[in-house]
mmCIF file of N, CA, C and O in Angstrom:
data_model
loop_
_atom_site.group_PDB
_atom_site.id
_atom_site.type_symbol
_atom_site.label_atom_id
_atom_site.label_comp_id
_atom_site.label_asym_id
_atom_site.label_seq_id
_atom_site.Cartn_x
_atom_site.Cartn_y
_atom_site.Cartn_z
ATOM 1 N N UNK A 1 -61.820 166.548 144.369
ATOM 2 C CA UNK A 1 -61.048 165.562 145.097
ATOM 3 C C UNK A 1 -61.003 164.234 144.356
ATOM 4 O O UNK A 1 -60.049 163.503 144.622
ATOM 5 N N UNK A 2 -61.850 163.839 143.512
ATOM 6 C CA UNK A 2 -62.005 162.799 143.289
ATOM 7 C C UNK A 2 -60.688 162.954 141.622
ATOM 8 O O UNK A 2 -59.886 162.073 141.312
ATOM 9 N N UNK A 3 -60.837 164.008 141.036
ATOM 10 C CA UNK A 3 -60.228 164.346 140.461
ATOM 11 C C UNK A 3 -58.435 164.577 140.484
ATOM 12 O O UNK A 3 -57.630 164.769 139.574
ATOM 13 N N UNK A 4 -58.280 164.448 142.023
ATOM 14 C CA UNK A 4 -56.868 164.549 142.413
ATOM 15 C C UNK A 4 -56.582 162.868 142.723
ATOM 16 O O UNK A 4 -55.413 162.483 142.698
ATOM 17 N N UNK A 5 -57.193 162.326 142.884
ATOM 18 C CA UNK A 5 -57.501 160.643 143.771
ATOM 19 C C UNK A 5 -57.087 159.881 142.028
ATOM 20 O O UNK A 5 -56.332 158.932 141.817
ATOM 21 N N UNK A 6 -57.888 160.701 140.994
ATOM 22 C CA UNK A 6 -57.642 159.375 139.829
ATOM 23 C C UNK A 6 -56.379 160.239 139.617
ATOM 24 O O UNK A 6 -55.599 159.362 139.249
ATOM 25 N N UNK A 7 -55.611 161.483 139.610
ATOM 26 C CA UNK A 7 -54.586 161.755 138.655
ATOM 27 C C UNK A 7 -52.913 160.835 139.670
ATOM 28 O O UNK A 7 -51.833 160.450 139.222
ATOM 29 N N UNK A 8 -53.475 160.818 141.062
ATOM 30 C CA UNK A 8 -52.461 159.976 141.790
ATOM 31 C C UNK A 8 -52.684 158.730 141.372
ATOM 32 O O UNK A 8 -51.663 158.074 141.165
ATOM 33 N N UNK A 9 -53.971 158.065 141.136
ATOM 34 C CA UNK A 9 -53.822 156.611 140.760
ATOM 35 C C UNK A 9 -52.894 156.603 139.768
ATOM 36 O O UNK A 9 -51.909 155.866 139.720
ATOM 37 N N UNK A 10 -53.335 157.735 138.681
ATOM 38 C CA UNK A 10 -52.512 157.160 137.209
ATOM 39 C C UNK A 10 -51.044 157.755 137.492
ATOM 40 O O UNK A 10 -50.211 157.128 136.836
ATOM 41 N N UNK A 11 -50.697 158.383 137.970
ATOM 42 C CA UNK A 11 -49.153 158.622 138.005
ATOM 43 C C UNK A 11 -48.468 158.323 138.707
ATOM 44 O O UNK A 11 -47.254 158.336 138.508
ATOM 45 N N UNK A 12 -49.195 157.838 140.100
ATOM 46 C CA UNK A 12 -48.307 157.073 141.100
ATOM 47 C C UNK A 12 -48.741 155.996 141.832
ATOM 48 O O UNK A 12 -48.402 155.565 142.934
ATOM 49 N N UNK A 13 -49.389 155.710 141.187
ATOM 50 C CA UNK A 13 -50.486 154.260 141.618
ATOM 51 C C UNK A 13 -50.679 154.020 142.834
ATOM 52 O O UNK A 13 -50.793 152.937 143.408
ATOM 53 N N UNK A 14 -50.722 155.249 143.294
ATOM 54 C CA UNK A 14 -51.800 154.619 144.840
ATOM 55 C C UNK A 14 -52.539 156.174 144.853
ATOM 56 O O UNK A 14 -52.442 157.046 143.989
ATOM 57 N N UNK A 15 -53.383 156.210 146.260
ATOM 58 C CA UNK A 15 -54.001 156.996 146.537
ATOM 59 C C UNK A 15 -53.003 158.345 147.392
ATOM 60 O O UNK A 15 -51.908 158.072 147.883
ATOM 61 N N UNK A 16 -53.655 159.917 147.460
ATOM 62 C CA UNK A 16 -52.971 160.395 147.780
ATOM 63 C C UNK A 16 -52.933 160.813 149.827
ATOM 64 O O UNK A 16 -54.001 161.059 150.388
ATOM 65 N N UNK A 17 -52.219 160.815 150.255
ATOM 66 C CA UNK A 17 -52.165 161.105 151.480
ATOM 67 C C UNK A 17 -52.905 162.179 151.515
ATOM 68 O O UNK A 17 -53.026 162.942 150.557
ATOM 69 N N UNK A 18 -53.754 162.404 153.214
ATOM 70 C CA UNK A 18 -54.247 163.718 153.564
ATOM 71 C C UNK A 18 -53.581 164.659 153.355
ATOM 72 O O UNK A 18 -53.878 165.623 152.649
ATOM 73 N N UNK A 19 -52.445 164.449 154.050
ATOM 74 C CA UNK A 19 -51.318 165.759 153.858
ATOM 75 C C UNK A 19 -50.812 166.081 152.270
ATOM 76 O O UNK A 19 -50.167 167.123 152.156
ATOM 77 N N UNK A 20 -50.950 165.598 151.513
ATOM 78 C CA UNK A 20 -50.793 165.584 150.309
ATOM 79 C C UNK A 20 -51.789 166.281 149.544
ATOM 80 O O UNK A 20 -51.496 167.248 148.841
ATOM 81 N N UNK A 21 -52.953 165.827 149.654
ATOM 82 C CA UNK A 21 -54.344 166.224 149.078
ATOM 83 C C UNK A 21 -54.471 167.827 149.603
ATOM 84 O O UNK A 21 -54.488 168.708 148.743
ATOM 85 N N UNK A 22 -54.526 168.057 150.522
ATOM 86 C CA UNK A 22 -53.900 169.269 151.296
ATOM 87 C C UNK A 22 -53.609 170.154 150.431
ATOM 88 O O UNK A 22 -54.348 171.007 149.939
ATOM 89 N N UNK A 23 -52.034 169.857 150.160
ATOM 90 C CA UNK A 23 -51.036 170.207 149.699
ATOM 91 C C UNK A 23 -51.240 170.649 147.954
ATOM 92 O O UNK A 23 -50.709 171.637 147.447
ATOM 93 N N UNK A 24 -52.191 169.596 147.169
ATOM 94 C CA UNK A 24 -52.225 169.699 145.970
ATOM 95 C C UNK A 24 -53.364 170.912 145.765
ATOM 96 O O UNK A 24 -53.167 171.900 145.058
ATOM 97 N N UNK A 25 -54.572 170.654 146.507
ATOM 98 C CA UNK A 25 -55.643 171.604 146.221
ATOM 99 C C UNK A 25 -54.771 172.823 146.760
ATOM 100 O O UNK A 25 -54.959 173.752 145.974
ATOM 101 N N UNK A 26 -54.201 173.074 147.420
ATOM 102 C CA UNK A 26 -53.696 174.452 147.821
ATOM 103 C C UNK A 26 -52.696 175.127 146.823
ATOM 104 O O UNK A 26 -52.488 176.338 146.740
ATOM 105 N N UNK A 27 -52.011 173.961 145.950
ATOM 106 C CA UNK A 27 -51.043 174.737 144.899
ATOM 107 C C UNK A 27 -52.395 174.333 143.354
ATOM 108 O O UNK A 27 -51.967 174.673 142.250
ATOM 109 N N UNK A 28 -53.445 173.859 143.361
ATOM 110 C CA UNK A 28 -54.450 174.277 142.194
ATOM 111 C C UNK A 28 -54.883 175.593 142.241
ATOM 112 O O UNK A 28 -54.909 176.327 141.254
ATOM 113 N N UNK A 29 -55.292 175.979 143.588
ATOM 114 C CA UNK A 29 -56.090 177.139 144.364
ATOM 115 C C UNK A 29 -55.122 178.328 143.976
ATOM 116 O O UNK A 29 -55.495 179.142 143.131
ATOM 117 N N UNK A 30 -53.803 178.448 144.622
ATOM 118 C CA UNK A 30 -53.336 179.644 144.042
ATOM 119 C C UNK A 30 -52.178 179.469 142.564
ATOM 120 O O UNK A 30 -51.440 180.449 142.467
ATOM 121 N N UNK A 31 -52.029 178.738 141.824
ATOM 122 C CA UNK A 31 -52.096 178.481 140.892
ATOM 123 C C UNK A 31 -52.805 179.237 140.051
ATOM 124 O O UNK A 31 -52.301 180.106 139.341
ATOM 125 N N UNK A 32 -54.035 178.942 140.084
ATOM 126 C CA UNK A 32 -55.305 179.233 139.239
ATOM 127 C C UNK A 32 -55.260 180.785 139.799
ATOM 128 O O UNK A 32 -54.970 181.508 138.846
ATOM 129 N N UNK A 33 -55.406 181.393 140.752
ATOM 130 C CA UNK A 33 -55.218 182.591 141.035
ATOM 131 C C UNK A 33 -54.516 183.272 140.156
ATOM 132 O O UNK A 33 -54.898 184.146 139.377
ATOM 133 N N UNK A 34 -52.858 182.568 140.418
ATOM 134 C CA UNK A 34 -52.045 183.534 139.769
ATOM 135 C C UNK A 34 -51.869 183.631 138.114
ATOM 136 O O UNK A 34 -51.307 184.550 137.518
ATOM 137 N N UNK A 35 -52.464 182.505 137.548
ATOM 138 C CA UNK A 35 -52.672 181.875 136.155
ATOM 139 C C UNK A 35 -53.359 183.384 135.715
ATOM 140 O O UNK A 35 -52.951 184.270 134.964
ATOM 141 N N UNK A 36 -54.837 183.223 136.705
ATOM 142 C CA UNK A 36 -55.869 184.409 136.472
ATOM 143 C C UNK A 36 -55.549 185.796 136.198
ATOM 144 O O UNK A 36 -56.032 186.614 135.415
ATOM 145 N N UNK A 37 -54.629 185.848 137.030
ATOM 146 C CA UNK A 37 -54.804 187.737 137.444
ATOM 147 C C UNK A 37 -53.389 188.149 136.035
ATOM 148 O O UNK A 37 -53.104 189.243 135.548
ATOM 149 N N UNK A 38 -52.825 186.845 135.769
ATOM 150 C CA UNK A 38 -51.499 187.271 134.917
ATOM 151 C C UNK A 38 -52.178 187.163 133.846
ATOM 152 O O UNK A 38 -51.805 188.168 133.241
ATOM 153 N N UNK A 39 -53.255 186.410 132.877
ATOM 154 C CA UNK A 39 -53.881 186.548 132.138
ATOM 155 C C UNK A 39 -55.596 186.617 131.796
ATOM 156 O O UNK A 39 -56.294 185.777 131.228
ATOM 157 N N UNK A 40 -55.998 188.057 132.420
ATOM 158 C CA UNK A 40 -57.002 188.240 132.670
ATOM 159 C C UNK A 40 -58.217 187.888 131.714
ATOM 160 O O UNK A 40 -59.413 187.996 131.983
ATOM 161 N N UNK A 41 -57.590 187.406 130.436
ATOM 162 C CA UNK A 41 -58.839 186.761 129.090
ATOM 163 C C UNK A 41 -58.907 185.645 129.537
ATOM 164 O O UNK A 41 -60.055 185.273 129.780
ATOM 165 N N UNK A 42 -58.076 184.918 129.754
ATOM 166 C CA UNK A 42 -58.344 183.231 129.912
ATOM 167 C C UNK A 42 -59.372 182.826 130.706
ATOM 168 O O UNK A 42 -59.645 183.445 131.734
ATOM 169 N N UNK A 43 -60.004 181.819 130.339
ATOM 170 C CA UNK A 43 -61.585 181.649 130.257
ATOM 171 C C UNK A 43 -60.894 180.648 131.793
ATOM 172 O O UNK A 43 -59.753 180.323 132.124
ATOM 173 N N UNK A 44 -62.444 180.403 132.482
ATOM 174 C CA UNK A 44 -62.061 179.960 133.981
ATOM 175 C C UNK A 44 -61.715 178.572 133.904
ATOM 176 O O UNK A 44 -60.879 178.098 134.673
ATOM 177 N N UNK A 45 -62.588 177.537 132.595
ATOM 178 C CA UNK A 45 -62.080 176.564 132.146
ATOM 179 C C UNK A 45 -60.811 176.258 132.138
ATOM 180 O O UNK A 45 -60.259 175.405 132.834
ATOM 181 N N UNK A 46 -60.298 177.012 131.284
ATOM 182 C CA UNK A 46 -58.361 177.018 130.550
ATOM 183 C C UNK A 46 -57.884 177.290 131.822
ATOM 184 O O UNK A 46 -57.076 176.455 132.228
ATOM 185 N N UNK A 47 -58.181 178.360 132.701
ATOM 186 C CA UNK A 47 -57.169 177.764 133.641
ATOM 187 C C UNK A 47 -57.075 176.678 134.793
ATOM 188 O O UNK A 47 -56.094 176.383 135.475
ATOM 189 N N UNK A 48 -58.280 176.197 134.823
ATOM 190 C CA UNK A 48 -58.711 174.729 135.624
ATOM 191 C C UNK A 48 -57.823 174.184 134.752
ATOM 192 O O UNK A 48 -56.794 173.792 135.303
ATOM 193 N N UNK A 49 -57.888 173.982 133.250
ATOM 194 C CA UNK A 49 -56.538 172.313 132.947
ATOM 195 C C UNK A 49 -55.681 172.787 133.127
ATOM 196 O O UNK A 49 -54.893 172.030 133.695
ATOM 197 N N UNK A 50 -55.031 174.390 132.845
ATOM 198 C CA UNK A 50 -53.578 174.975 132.675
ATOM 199 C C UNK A 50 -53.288 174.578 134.062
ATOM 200 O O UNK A 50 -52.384 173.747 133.974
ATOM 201 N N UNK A 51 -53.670 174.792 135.586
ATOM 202 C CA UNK A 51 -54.000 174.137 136.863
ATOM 203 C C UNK A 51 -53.422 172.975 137.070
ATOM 204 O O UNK A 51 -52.281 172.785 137.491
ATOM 205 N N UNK A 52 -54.201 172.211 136.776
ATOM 206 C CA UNK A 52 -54.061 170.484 136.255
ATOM 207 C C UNK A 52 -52.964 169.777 135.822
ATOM 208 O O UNK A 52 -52.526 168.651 136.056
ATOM 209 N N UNK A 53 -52.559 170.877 135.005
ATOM 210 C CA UNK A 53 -51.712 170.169 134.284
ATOM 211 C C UNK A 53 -50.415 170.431 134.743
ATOM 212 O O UNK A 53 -49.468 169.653 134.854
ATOM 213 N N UNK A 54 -50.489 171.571 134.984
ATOM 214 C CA UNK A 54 -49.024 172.195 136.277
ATOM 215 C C UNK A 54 -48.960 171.016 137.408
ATOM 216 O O UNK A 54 -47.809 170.742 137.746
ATOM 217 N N UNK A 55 -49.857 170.372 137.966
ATOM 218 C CA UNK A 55 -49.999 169.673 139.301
ATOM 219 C C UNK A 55 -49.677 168.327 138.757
ATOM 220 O O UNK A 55 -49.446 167.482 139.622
ATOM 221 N N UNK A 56 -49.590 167.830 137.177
ATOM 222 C CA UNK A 56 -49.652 167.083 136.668
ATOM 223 C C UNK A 56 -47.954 166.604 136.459
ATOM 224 O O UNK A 56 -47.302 165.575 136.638
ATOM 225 N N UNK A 57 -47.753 167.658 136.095
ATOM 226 C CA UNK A 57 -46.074 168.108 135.736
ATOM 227 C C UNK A 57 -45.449 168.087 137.078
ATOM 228 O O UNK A 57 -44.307 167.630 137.053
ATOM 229 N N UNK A 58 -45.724 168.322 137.823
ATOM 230 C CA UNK A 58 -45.114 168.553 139.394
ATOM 231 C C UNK A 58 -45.028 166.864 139.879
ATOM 232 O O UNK A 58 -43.952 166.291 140.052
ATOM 233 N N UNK A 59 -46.327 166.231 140.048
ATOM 234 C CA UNK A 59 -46.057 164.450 140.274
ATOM 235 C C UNK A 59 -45.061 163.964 139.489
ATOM 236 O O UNK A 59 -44.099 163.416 140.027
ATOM 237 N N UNK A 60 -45.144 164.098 138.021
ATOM 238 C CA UNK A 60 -44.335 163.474 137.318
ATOM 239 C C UNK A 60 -42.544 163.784 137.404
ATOM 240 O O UNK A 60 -41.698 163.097 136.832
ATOM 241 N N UNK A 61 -42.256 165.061 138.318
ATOM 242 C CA UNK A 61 -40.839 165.046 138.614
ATOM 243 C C UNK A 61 -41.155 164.739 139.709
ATOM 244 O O UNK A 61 -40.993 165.714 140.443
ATOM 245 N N UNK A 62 -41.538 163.872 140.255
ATOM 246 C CA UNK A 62 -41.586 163.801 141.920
ATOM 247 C C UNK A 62 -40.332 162.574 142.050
ATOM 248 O O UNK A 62 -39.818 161.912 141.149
ATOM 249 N N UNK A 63 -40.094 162.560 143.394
ATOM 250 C CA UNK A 63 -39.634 161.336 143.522
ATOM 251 C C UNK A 63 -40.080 159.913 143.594
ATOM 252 O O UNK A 63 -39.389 158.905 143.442
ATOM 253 N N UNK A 64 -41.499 160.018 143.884
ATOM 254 C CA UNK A 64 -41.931 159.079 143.898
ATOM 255 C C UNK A 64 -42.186 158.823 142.825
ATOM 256 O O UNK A 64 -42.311 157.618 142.606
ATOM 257 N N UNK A 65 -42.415 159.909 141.481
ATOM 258 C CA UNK A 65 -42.702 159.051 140.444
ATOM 259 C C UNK A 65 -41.493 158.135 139.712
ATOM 260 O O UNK A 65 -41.506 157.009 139.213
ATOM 261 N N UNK A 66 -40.431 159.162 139.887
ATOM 262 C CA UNK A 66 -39.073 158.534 139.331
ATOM 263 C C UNK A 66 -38.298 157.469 140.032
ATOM 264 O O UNK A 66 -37.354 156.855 139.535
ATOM 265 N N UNK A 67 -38.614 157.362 140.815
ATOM 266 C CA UNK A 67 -37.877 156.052 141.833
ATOM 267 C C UNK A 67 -38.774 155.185 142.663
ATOM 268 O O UNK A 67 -39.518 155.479 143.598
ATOM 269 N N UNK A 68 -38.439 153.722 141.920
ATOM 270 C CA UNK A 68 -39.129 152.851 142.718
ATOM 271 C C UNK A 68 -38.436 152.345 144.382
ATOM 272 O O UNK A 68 -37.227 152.119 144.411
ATOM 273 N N UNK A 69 -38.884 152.261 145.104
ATOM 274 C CA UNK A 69 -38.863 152.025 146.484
ATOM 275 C C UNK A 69 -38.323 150.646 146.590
ATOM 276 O O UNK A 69 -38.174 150.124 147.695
#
């Protein structure tokens, strides 16, 4: 969590809503699932950032990242 809290600071400069936080651990969670079972070598590490970085990519087309209010 704390880990989802700094990647909203840095990409959308505030903190993330409950419903949000929610929302993100639940698309890391099966994410990482489906990352897993489609490439059964990848070490549990690689797919925690491959994870990450998908959730990373997802803020950055958000609307909130692209449009200021």
């Amino acid at each position: 969590q704390v880990r989802l809290s700094d990647l909203f600071q840095i990409v959308l400069s505030r903190p993330p809503s409950d419903q949000e936080q929610q929302e993100c651990l639940e698309f890391i969670r099966v994410y990482s699932q489906r990352l897993a079972s489609e490439s059964p070598g990848t070490l549990a590490d690689q797919v925690q950032w491959q994870s990450w970085g998908a959730l990373s990519r997802v803020l950055m087309t958000s609307n909130s990242f692209l449009y200021i209010d």
